[in-house]
Coordinates of C-alpha atoms in Angstrom, one line a residue:
M27 CA -18.4 -13.5 -15.0
R28 CA -19.6 -16.8 -16.4
P29 CA -17.5 -19.9 -15.3
S30 CA -16.2 -20.5 -18.8
E31 CA -15.2 -16.9 -19.5
P32 CA -11.4 -16.4 -19.4
T33 CA -10.0 -14.0 -16.9
A34 CA -7.6 -11.2 -17.9
R35 CA -4.5 -13.3 -17.0
E36 CA -5.9 -16.7 -18.1
P37 CA -4.7 -18.0 -21.5
R38 CA -7.6 -19.0 -23.9
A39 CA -6.2 -22.5 -23.9
V40 CA -6.8 -22.7 -20.1
A41 CA -10.3 -21.4 -20.4
A42 CA -11.0 -23.9 -23.2
R43 CA -9.9 -26.8 -21.0
R44 CA -12.1 -25.6 -18.1
A45 CA -15.1 -25.3 -20.4
R46 CA -14.6 -28.8 -22.0
P47 CA -17.2 -31.4 -20.9
E48 CA -15.8 -34.0 -18.5
G49 CA -15.4 -37.6 -19.7
R50 CA -14.1 -36.9 -23.2
G51 CA -11.0 -35.3 -24.7
P52 CA -7.5 -35.4 -23.1
V53 CA -7.2 -37.5 -20.0
R54 CA -4.9 -36.7 -17.1
Y55 CA -3.3 -40.0 -16.6
G56 CA -2.5 -42.2 -19.5
P57 CA -0.9 -45.6 -20.1
P58 CA 2.7 -46.4 -19.0
P59 CA 5.5 -46.7 -21.5
P60 CA 5.3 -49.9 -23.7
A61 CA 6.5 -52.9 -21.7
P62 CA 9.2 -55.2 -23.2
G63 CA 7.1 -58.3 -23.0
L64 CA 10.2 -60.4 -22.3
P65 CA 11.4 -62.4 -19.3
V66 CA 13.7 -60.6 -16.9
L67 CA 17.4 -61.2 -17.6
P68 CA 18.6 -63.9 -15.2
E69 CA 21.7 -62.0 -14.2
L70 CA 19.5 -59.0 -13.3
A71 CA 17.2 -61.2 -11.3
G72 CA 20.2 -62.5 -9.4
V73 CA 21.3 -58.9 -8.5
V74 CA 17.8 -58.1 -7.2
A75 CA 17.6 -61.3 -5.2
G76 CA 21.0 -60.5 -3.6
T77 CA 19.6 -57.4 -1.9
A78 CA 16.8 -59.3 -0.1
E79 CA 18.5 -59.0 3.3
R80 CA 19.3 -55.3 3.1
S81 CA 17.5 -53.3 5.8
H82 CA 19.0 -49.8 5.5
P83 CA 17.3 -47.2 3.2
E84 CA 18.9 -45.8 0.2
P85 CA 19.7 -42.0 0.3
P86 CA 17.5 -39.6 -1.6
G87 CA 18.9 -39.0 -5.0
G88 CA 20.5 -42.4 -5.2
P89 CA 23.5 -44.1 -3.5
P90 CA 27.0 -43.2 -4.6
A91 CA 27.6 -46.5 -6.5
L92 CA 24.5 -45.8 -8.6
L93 CA 25.5 -42.2 -9.3
D94 CA 29.0 -43.3 -10.3
A95 CA 27.5 -45.9 -12.7
A96 CA 25.2 -43.2 -14.1
G97 CA 28.3 -41.0 -14.6
G98 CA 30.1 -43.7 -16.5
Y99 CA 26.9 -44.4 -18.6
W100 CA 26.8 -40.7 -19.8
E101 CA 30.6 -40.5 -20.1
R102 CA 30.4 -43.3 -22.7
R103 CA 27.8 -41.1 -24.6
G104 CA 30.0 -38.0 -24.6
L105 CA 28.2 -36.3 -21.6
S106 CA 30.6 -36.1 -18.7
A107 CA 29.2 -35.4 -15.3
G108 CA 30.4 -35.6 -11.7
R109 CA 28.4 -37.2 -8.9
A110 CA 27.1 -33.8 -7.7
R111 CA 25.4 -33.2 -11.1
L112 CA 23.6 -36.5 -11.1
T113 CA 20.5 -37.7 -9.3
A114 CA 18.3 -40.8 -9.3
A115 CA 14.6 -41.4 -8.5
P116 CA 12.1 -44.3 -8.5
G117 CA 11.0 -43.6 -12.0
G118 CA 10.8 -40.9 -14.6
A119 CA 7.5 -39.4 -13.4
P120 CA 8.7 -38.5 -9.9
L121 CA 11.9 -37.2 -11.3
L122 CA 10.1 -35.0 -13.8
L123 CA 7.8 -33.8 -11.1
A124 CA 10.7 -32.7 -9.0
L125 CA 12.3 -30.9 -12.0
T126 CA 9.1 -29.2 -12.9
A127 CA 8.6 -28.0 -9.3
A128 CA 12.2 -26.8 -9.0
L129 CA 12.0 -24.8 -12.3
G130 CA 8.6 -23.2 -11.7
G131 CA 6.5 -21.6 -14.4
D132 CA 4.5 -23.2 -17.2
V133 CA 5.7 -26.0 -19.4
L134 CA 5.7 -26.6 -23.2
V135 CA 5.6 -30.1 -24.7
P136 CA 5.3 -31.4 -28.3
R137 CA 2.0 -32.7 -29.5
P138 CA 1.8 -35.7 -29.1
C139 CA 4.1 -36.5 -26.2
P140 CA 4.6 -39.3 -23.7
A141 CA 1.6 -39.7 -21.5
W142 CA 3.5 -39.3 -18.3
W143 CA 4.9 -35.8 -19.0
V144 CA 1.8 -33.6 -18.4
P145 CA 0.3 -34.9 -15.2
Q146 CA 3.2 -33.6 -13.2
T147 CA 2.6 -30.1 -14.4
R148 CA -1.1 -30.2 -13.7
L149 CA -0.5 -31.7 -10.2
L150 CA 1.6 -28.7 -9.4
G151 CA -1.1 -26.3 -10.6
R152 CA 0.9 -25.2 -13.6
E153 CA -0.1 -25.1 -17.3
A154 CA 1.2 -27.4 -20.0
F155 CA 0.9 -26.1 -23.6
H156 CA 1.2 -28.5 -26.5
V157 CA 3.1 -27.4 -29.6
P158 CA 2.7 -29.0 -33.0
T159 CA 5.7 -31.1 -34.2
P160 CA 7.4 -30.9 -37.6
A161 CA 6.1 -33.0 -40.5
E162 CA 9.0 -35.4 -40.4
C163 CA 9.1 -36.5 -36.8
G164 CA 7.6 -36.3 -33.3
G165 CA 9.4 -35.6 -30.0
V166 CA 10.3 -32.0 -30.7
P167 CA 8.2 -28.9 -31.4
D168 CA 8.2 -27.0 -34.6
P169 CA 10.5 -24.1 -33.8
Y170 CA 8.2 -21.5 -35.4
A171 CA 5.2 -22.9 -33.6
L172 CA 7.2 -22.9 -30.4
L173 CA 8.1 -19.2 -30.8
E174 CA 4.5 -18.3 -31.5
T175 CA 3.2 -20.3 -28.5
V176 CA 5.7 -18.7 -26.2
R177 CA 4.7 -15.3 -27.5
R178 CA 1.0 -16.0 -27.1
V179 CA 1.3 -17.5 -23.6
R180 CA 3.3 -14.6 -22.3
A181 CA 0.9 -12.1 -23.9
E182 CA -2.0 -13.7 -22.1
G183 CA -0.3 -13.7 -18.7
G184 CA 1.5 -17.1 -18.7
D185 CA 5.0 -17.8 -17.6
P186 CA 6.7 -20.4 -19.8
R187 CA 10.0 -21.6 -18.4
L188 CA 10.5 -25.2 -19.4
L189 CA 10.4 -27.2 -22.7
V190 CA 10.3 -31.0 -22.4
L191 CA 11.3 -32.9 -25.6
S192 CA 12.4 -36.3 -26.6
V193 CA 15.3 -37.4 -28.9
A194 CA 13.7 -40.8 -29.4
D195 CA 10.0 -40.4 -29.1
D196 CA 7.2 -42.2 -27.4
P197 CA 4.5 -42.4 -28.8
T198 CA 5.6 -41.7 -32.4
A199 CA 8.7 -44.0 -32.4
T200 CA 10.5 -41.4 -34.5
V201 CA 13.9 -39.7 -34.0
P202 CA 14.2 -36.0 -34.9
P203 CA 17.0 -35.3 -37.4
P204 CA 19.9 -33.3 -35.8
E205 CA 19.1 -30.1 -37.7
V206 CA 15.5 -30.2 -36.6
L207 CA 16.4 -30.8 -33.0
H208 CA 19.0 -28.0 -33.1
E209 CA 16.5 -25.5 -34.4
A210 CA 13.9 -26.4 -31.7
V211 CA 16.4 -26.2 -28.9
E212 CA 17.9 -23.0 -30.3
A213 CA 14.5 -21.4 -30.4
A214 CA 13.8 -22.5 -26.8
A215 CA 17.2 -21.2 -25.6
G216 CA 16.6 -17.9 -27.3
E217 CA 13.4 -17.5 -25.3
G218 CA 15.1 -18.3 -22.0
L219 CA 13.4 -21.7 -21.7
H220 CA 15.2 -24.5 -19.9
V221 CA 15.2 -27.8 -21.8
V222 CA 14.6 -31.2 -20.3
S223 CA 15.7 -33.9 -22.8
D224 CA 13.9 -37.2 -22.2
E225 CA 16.4 -39.8 -23.5
T226 CA 14.5 -42.9 -22.3
W227 CA 14.6 -44.6 -25.7
R228 CA 18.0 -43.4 -27.0
D229 CA 19.5 -46.9 -26.6
T230 CA 16.7 -48.6 -28.6
L231 CA 17.5 -47.2 -32.1
H232 CA 16.4 -49.8 -34.7
P233 CA 19.3 -51.3 -36.6
G234 CA 19.6 -50.8 -40.3
T235 CA 17.7 -47.6 -40.5
D236 CA 20.7 -45.1 -40.7
T237 CA 19.1 -43.1 -37.9
V238 CA 21.4 -40.5 -36.3
L239 CA 20.7 -39.5 -32.7
F240 CA 22.1 -36.4 -30.9
S241 CA 21.4 -35.2 -27.4
P242 CA 20.6 -31.5 -27.1
A243 CA 23.0 -31.5 -24.2
E244 CA 25.7 -31.9 -26.9
M245 CA 24.5 -28.9 -28.7
F246 CA 23.6 -26.5 -25.8
P247 CA 25.4 -28.0 -22.8
D248 CA 24.6 -25.1 -20.5
Q249 CA 20.8 -25.1 -21.0
V250 CA 19.8 -28.8 -21.0
T251 CA 19.0 -31.3 -18.3
V252 CA 19.0 -34.9 -19.5
L253 CA 16.5 -37.4 -18.1
T254 CA 16.4 -41.2 -18.8
E255 CA 13.9 -43.7 -17.5
L256 CA 15.7 -47.0 -17.3
T257 CA 12.7 -49.1 -18.1
G258 CA 13.1 -47.9 -21.7
A259 CA 16.0 -50.2 -22.6
Y260 CA 17.3 -51.8 -19.4
L261 CA 14.9 -52.6 -16.6
P262 CA 11.5 -54.2 -16.4
P263 CA 8.6 -52.0 -15.4
A264 CA 8.5 -53.7 -12.0
L265 CA 11.8 -52.0 -11.2
P266 CA 11.2 -48.3 -12.0
A267 CA 14.3 -46.1 -11.9
A268 CA 15.4 -42.9 -13.6
C269 CA 18.4 -40.7 -13.6
A270 CA 19.0 -37.0 -14.4
R271 CA 22.2 -35.3 -15.6
F272 CA 22.3 -31.5 -14.9
A273 CA 24.1 -28.8 -16.8
P274 CA 27.8 -28.1 -15.8
T275 CA 27.0 -24.6 -14.7
P276 CA 26.2 -22.8 -11.4
F277 CA 22.5 -22.9 -12.5
G278 CA 22.8 -26.6 -13.0
D279 CA 24.3 -27.0 -9.6
R280 CA 21.4 -25.1 -8.0
L281 CA 18.9 -27.0 -10.0
A282 CA 20.4 -30.3 -8.9
D283 CA 20.2 -29.2 -5.2
R284 CA 16.6 -28.1 -5.6
V285 CA 15.5 -31.3 -7.3
L286 CA 17.1 -33.3 -4.5
D287 CA 15.1 -31.2 -2.0
F288 CA 11.9 -32.1 -3.7
L289 CA 12.8 -35.8 -3.9
T290 CA 13.7 -35.8 -0.2
A291 CA 10.5 -34.0 0.8
T292 CA 8.2 -36.3 -1.2
G293 CA 10.0 -39.5 -0.2
A294 CA 10.9 -40.4 -3.7
V295 CA 13.7 -42.8 -2.8
L296 CA 14.8 -45.8 -4.6
A297 CA 14.3 -49.2 -2.9
A298 CA 17.5 -51.1 -2.4
P299 CA 16.7 -53.9 -4.9
V300 CA 15.9 -51.3 -7.6
A301 CA 19.0 -49.2 -6.8
A302 CA 21.1 -52.4 -7.2
A303 CA 19.4 -53.3 -10.4
A304 CA 19.9 -49.8 -11.8
T305 CA 23.6 -49.7 -10.8
Y306 CA 24.1 -53.1 -12.5
V307 CA 22.6 -52.2 -15.8
L308 CA 24.2 -48.7 -16.0
H309 CA 27.6 -50.4 -15.9
E310 CA 26.5 -52.1 -19.1
P311 CA 28.1 -55.5 -18.6
A312 CA 28.2 -58.0 -21.5
A313 CA 25.0 -59.8 -20.5
V314 CA 23.0 -56.6 -20.4
L315 CA 24.4 -55.4 -23.7
A316 CA 23.6 -58.7 -25.4
R317 CA 20.1 -58.7 -24.1
R318 CA 19.6 -55.1 -25.1
A319 CA 20.8 -55.7 -28.6
A320 CA 18.7 -58.8 -29.1
A321 CA 15.6 -57.1 -27.7
V322 CA 16.0 -54.0 -29.8
A323 CA 16.5 -56.1 -33.0
L324 CA 13.4 -58.1 -32.2
H325 CA 11.2 -55.2 -31.5
A326 CA 12.5 -53.4 -34.6
Q327 CA 11.5 -56.4 -36.8
V328 CA 8.1 -56.6 -35.3
A329 CA 7.5 -52.9 -35.4
A330 CA 8.4 -52.8 -39.1
A331 CA 6.0 -55.7 -39.7
A332 CA 3.3 -53.8 -37.8
Y333 CA 4.1 -50.7 -39.9
R334 CA 3.6 -52.7 -43.1
T335 CA 0.4 -54.1 -41.8
V336 CA -1.1 -50.7 -41.0
L337 CA -0.2 -49.4 -44.4
A338 CA -1.6 -52.4 -46.2
G339 CA -4.7 -52.0 -44.2
G340 CA -5.3 -48.5 -45.4
G341 CA -3.9 -46.5 -42.4
F342 CA -1.0 -44.0 -42.1
A343 CA 2.1 -44.1 -40.0
R344 CA 5.6 -42.8 -39.8
P345 CA 8.2 -45.5 -40.1
P346 CA 9.3 -46.6 -36.6
R347 CA 12.9 -45.8 -35.8
A348 CA 13.2 -46.5 -32.0
G349 CA 11.4 -48.1 -29.1
R350 CA 8.8 -50.9 -29.2
H351 CA 5.7 -49.3 -30.5
L352 CA 4.1 -47.8 -33.6
Y353 CA 1.8 -44.7 -33.9
A354 CA -0.9 -45.3 -36.4
D355 CA -3.5 -42.9 -37.9
L356 CA -6.6 -44.7 -39.0
G357 CA -8.3 -41.5 -40.3
P358 CA -8.7 -43.0 -43.8
L359 CA -10.9 -45.7 -42.3
R360 CA -13.2 -43.2 -40.5
P361 CA -16.4 -44.1 -42.4
A362 CA -16.0 -47.8 -41.6
L363 CA -15.1 -47.1 -38.0
A364 CA -18.1 -44.7 -37.7
A365 CA -20.4 -47.5 -38.8
R366 CA -19.1 -49.4 -35.7
G367 CA -19.6 -46.5 -33.3
V368 CA -16.0 -45.2 -33.4
S369 CA -15.9 -41.5 -33.8
D370 CA -12.9 -40.3 -31.8
A371 CA -9.7 -41.5 -30.2
Q372 CA -11.3 -42.9 -27.1
D373 CA -13.8 -44.9 -29.1
L374 CA -10.8 -46.2 -31.2
E375 CA -8.9 -47.2 -28.1
D376 CA -11.9 -49.1 -26.8
F377 CA -12.6 -50.8 -30.1
L378 CA -9.1 -51.9 -30.8
T379 CA -8.3 -53.0 -27.3
A380 CA -11.3 -55.3 -27.4
R381 CA -10.7 -56.6 -30.9
L382 CA -7.0 -57.1 -30.6
G383 CA -6.9 -58.3 -26.9
M384 CA -4.0 -55.9 -26.2
P385 CA -3.7 -52.3 -24.9
A386 CA -4.2 -49.8 -27.7
P387 CA -4.1 -46.3 -26.2
G388 CA -5.7 -43.6 -28.3
G389 CA -3.8 -40.5 -29.3
H390 CA -5.7 -38.4 -26.7
R391 CA -3.7 -40.2 -24.1
F392 CA -0.6 -38.4 -25.5
G393 CA -2.1 -34.9 -25.9
D394 CA -3.1 -35.5 -29.5
D395 CA -6.4 -34.2 -31.0
P396 CA -9.2 -36.3 -29.5
A397 CA -11.1 -36.1 -32.8
A398 CA -8.2 -37.7 -34.7
L399 CA -8.3 -41.5 -35.0
R400 CA -4.7 -42.2 -33.9
V401 CA -3.5 -45.0 -31.7
R402 CA -0.2 -46.4 -30.3
L403 CA 0.3 -50.1 -30.9
S404 CA 3.0 -51.8 -28.8
T405 CA 5.2 -54.6 -30.1
G406 CA 5.5 -56.4 -26.7
P407 CA 2.1 -58.1 -26.9
L408 CA 2.9 -59.2 -30.5
L409 CA 5.8 -61.5 -29.3
G410 CA 3.5 -64.2 -27.9
S411 CA 1.0 -64.9 -25.2
D412 CA 3.3 -66.4 -22.5
P413 CA 7.0 -66.1 -21.3
Q414 CA 8.0 -69.3 -23.3
E415 CA 6.6 -68.0 -26.6
R416 CA 8.2 -64.6 -26.0
M417 CA 11.6 -66.0 -25.1
A418 CA 11.4 -68.1 -28.3
S419 CA 10.7 -64.9 -30.2
L420 CA 13.8 -63.4 -28.7
T421 CA 16.1 -66.2 -29.7
A422 CA 14.6 -67.0 -33.2
S423 CA 16.6 -66.2 -36.3
D424 CA 13.4 -65.0 -38.0
P425 CA 10.8 -64.2 -35.4
L426 CA 8.3 -63.1 -38.0
Q427 CA 8.0 -66.8 -39.1
L428 CA 7.1 -68.0 -35.6
P429 CA 3.4 -69.0 -35.2
Q430 CA 2.9 -66.8 -32.1
V431 CA 4.2 -63.7 -33.8
A432 CA 2.3 -64.4 -37.1
R433 CA -0.8 -65.1 -35.1
E434 CA -0.7 -61.7 -33.3
L435 CA 0.1 -59.7 -36.4
H436 CA -2.7 -61.5 -38.2
K437 CA -5.1 -60.1 -35.6
V438 CA -4.1 -56.6 -36.5
A439 CA -4.3 -57.3 -40.2
A440 CA -7.7 -58.9 -39.9
V441 CA -9.2 -55.9 -38.1
L442 CA -7.8 -53.5 -40.6
D443 CA -8.8 -55.6 -43.6
E444 CA -12.3 -55.7 -42.3
L445 CA -12.4 -52.0 -42.0
R446 CA -10.8 -51.4 -45.4
G447 CA -13.2 -53.7 -47.1
A448 CA -16.1 -51.8 -45.5
R449 CA -14.6 -48.5 -46.6
E450 CA -14.1 -49.7 -50.2
T451 CA -17.7 -50.9 -50.3
A452 CA -19.0 -47.6 -49.0
G453 CA -16.8 -45.4 -51.1
P454 CA -13.9 -43.0 -50.3
Q455 CA -15.9 -40.2 -48.8
G456 CA -14.7 -38.9 -45.5
S457 CA -11.2 -40.3 -45.8
A458 CA -9.3 -37.1 -45.7
P459 CA -5.4 -37.4 -45.6
A460 CA -3.9 -37.6 -42.2
G461 CA -1.5 -34.7 -42.8
E462 CA 2.1 -34.1 -43.7
G463 CA 4.6 -36.5 -42.4
W464 CA 2.4 -39.6 -42.5
E465 CA 3.0 -42.3 -45.0
S466 CA 0.6 -44.7 -46.8
E467 CA 1.1 -47.6 -49.1
R468 CA -0.9 -46.0 -51.9

């Protein structure tokens, strides 16, 4: 049998990945979530500094004070949970790794999805199958595509058991409408899949957009585990912490115990300063809420400005509704990009990172089609080049009028204007539409 020939029990998608040349296409480990680009809250820094003399280790799964704070956090969001159904880990990646290991089987994720979801599956020797998303949003699979994927994977010998989705998505910065989310989770539940809802960005909804967010745990409480990475809205990336809330069922109890086994066995234990920081922010004191509100408003304004800049430059994008990033499709600029040696997402990442002086991960980092010219632009680097400029952006009544923000946005506009001008000179050939759900200014 040739090396690239699928075995009887190997799905064609697996064989295709084995046959793909190394060095191009999807990568295993992508960029971290977008950083806030803002100085650490002084009160939070004080909490961390106050733990400097602690010498005892924290227990696996998090100390009781942290779990109680997490319970209060979810209680305020309509998801009650006792301490036994909560656990904490030093970041979302090790927590998702433990969940995936505990549940077993293959994993389904939307395309695109956060870069840190899939490596855990591959590390365990499992398969991750990407499912197309609906036209109007990212974060959740199209329910009909999900059913077809489950059917195909099972027919070819796979064992799908887990669906990971997001209610406020990285990378697309979209929020699935409640009815779309319900249909996707209903389809997953009907096929016996357990659902992990990544709610890292749920507390970063952009104000003034009339966006409604629901957790699937509110819709199907017995079949959903909720996960939140606190560096989304509360902690700096230097203090990684994540929490999970398990379903209030015997199965949820067993899953919580099994996840704790994996966290213990792998030494995935929170450091004392991180545990103290996580406990502090989960209580949501006034200082934390004020900083969160100001930061969300700032990133929303800058993301909206970046969105307008991409559309004016000839690209496509969905309007950002959460988080601190924008997912842009520069497919209409393909002829001009090709003239500069850019033919796929990796080339686009290299080109924009060099031209903009900021990380610009291509869509292939998120499981998207490597041939598509899609890229995630983060708003953190657009706030200024040093802590003083970024703090001034946070406190300004109109940050878009600040020189540092205008300067960074101008860099994006200048690159796109150059490409658009080259495209218009060369003619419209090759500028096929990016697909449903993407918006342009034309």
